[in-house]
Short mmCIF file of C-alpha atoms in Angstrom, two decimals:
data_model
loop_
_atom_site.label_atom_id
_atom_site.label_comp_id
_atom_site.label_asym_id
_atom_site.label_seq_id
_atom_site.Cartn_x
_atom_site.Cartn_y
_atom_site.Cartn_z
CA UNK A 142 47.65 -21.41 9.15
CA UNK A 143 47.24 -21.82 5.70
CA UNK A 144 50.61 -22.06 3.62
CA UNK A 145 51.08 -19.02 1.32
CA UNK A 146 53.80 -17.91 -1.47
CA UNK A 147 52.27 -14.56 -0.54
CA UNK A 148 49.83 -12.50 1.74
CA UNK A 149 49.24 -9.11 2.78
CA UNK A 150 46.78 -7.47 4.91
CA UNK A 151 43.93 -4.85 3.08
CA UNK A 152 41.35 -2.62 5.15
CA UNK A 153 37.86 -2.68 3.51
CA UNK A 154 36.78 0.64 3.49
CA UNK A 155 33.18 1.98 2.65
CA UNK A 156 33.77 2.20 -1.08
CA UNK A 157 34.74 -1.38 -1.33
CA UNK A 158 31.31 -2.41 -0.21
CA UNK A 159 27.25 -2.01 -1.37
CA UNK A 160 24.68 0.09 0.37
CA UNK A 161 24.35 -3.01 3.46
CA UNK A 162 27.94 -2.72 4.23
CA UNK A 163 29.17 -6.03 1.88
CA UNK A 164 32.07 -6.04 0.05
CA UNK A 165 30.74 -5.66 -3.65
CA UNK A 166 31.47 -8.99 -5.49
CA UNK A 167 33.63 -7.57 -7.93
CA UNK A 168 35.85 -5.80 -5.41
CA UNK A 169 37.16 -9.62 -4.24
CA UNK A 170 39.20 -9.57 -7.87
CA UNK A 171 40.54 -5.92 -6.77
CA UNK A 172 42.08 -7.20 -3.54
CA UNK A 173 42.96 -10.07 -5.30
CA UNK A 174 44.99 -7.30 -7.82
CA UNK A 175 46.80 -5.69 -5.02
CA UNK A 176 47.96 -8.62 -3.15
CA UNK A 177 49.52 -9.53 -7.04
CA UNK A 178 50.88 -6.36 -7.67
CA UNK A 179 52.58 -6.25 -3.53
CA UNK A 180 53.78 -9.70 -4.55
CA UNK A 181 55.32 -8.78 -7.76
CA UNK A 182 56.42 -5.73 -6.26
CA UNK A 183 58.40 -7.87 -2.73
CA UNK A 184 60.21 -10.19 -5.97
CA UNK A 185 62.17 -6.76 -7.29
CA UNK A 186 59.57 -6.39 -9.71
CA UNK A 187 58.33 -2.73 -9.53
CA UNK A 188 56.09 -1.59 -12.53
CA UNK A 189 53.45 -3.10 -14.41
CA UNK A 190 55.30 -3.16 -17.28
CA UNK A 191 58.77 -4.87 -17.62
CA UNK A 192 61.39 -5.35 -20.00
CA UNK A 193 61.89 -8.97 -22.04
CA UNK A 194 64.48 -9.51 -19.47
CA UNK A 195 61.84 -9.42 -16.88
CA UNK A 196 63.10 -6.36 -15.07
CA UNK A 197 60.92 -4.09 -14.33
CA UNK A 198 61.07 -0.29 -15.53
CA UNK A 199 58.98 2.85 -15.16
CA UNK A 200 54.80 2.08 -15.71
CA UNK A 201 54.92 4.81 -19.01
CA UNK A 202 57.04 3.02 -20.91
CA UNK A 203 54.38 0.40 -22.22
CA UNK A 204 55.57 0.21 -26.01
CA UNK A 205 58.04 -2.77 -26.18
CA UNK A 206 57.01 -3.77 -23.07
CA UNK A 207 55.53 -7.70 -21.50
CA UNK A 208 53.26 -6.84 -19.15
CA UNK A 209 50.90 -9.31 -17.33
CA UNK A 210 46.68 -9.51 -18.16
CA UNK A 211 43.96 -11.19 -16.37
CA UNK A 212 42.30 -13.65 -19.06
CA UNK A 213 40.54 -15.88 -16.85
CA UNK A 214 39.01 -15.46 -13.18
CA UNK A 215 37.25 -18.42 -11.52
CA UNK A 216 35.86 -17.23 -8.17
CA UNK A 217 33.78 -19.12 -5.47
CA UNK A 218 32.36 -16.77 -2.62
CA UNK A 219 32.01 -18.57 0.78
CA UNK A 220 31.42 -15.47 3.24
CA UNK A 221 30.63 -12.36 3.40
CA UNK A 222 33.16 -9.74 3.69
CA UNK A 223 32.29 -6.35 5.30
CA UNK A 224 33.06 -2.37 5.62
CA UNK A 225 36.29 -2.39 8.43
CA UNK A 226 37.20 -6.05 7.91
CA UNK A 227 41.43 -6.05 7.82
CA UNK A 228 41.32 -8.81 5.20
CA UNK A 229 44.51 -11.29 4.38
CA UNK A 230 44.74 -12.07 0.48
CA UNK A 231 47.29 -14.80 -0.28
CA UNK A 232 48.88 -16.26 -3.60
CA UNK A 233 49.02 -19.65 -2.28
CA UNK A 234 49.54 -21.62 -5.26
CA UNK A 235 51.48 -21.23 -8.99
CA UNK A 236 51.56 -22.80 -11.68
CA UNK A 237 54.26 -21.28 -14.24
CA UNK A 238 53.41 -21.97 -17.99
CA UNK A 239 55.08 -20.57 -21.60
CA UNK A 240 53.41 -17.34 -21.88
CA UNK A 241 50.99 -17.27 -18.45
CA UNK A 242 51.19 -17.58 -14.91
CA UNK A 243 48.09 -19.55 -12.80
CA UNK A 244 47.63 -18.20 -9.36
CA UNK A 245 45.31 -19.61 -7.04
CA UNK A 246 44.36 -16.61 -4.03
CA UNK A 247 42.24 -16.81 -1.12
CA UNK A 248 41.06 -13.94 0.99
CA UNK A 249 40.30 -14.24 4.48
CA UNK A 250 37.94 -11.83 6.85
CA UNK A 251 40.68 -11.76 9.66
CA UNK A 252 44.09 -13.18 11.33
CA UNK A 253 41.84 -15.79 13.06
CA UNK A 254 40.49 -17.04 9.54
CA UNK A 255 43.58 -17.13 8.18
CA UNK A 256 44.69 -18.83 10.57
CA UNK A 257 42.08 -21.36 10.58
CA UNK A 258 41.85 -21.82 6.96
CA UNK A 259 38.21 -20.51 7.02
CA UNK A 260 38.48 -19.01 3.68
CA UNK A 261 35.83 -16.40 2.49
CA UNK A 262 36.41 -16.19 -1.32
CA UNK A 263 38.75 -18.28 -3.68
CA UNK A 264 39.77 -17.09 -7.37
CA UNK A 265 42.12 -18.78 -9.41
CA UNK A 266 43.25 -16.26 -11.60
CA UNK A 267 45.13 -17.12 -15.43
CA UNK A 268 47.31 -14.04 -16.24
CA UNK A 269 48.42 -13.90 -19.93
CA UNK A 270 52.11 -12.36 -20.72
CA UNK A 271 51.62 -9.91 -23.55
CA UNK A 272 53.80 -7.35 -25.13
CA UNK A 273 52.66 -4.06 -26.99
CA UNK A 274 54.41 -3.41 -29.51
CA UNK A 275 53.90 -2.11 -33.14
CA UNK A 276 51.93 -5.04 -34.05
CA UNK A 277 49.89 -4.09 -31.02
CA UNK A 278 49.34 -6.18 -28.29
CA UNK A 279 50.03 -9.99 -28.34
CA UNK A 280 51.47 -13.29 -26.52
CA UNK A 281 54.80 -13.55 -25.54
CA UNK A 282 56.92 -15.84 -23.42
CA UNK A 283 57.61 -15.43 -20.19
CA UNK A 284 60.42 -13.48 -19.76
CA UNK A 285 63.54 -15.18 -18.04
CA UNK A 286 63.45 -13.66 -14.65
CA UNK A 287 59.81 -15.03 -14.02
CA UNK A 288 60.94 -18.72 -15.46
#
């Protein structure tokens, strides 16, 4: 078994995937979403949007608040994934810098190829720290509870 910060398990379901039953490419970065968002969410973090402490409040309260944005995805596909697979997505790696977090995920067809290490898709994933504010949105350190 492959070691993991983080996985969860994610039915693919028919709108996940193209007309031949695949899981669309761009889908891999949603699952890759959720299993970030469940992560953030089994650390006490639950909202999108957080104060500078790091605590996290109610999603429509953006203004004056960090949040976290994707601004670079680097994905290899190594199999297929397809309509009924129970997938496990992982955060298996972190790297915490000033103002961004670098998360290396993996997604895995089943159990067994989690298991096994047989990944079917890799992304490592830069998210930026930002805060919207009245200068609009722009970098800003990590807040405390995520150093």
């Amino acid at each position: 078994m492959t070691c993991s910060i983080f996985y969860a398990n994610y039915k693919v379901y028919i709108n996940h995937t193209d007309a031949g039953g695949i899981v669309y490419h761009a889908n891999h970065l949603t699952f890759f979403e959720n299993c970030r968002r469940d992560w953030l969410t089994s650390l006490g973090f639950d909202g999108y949007f957080f104060d500078t402490d790091g605590m996290a409040t109610s999603t429509n309260g953006q203004h004056g608040k960090v949040h976290f944005v994707v601004s670079r995805a680097d994905l290899s596909y190594k199999l297929p994934l397809f309509v009924d697979d129970v997938l496990v997505v992982t955060v298996t790696d972190m790297i915490k810098k000033s103002a961004s977090l670098i998360l290396t995920q993996h997604i895995y067809r089943n159990k067994d190829d989690f298991q096994n290490g047989k990944m079917a898709s890799t992304g490592i994933i830069t998210l930026a720290c930002v805060i919207n504010d009245k200068n609009g949105i722009r970098p800003h350190r990590l807040p405390p509870a995520f150093r």
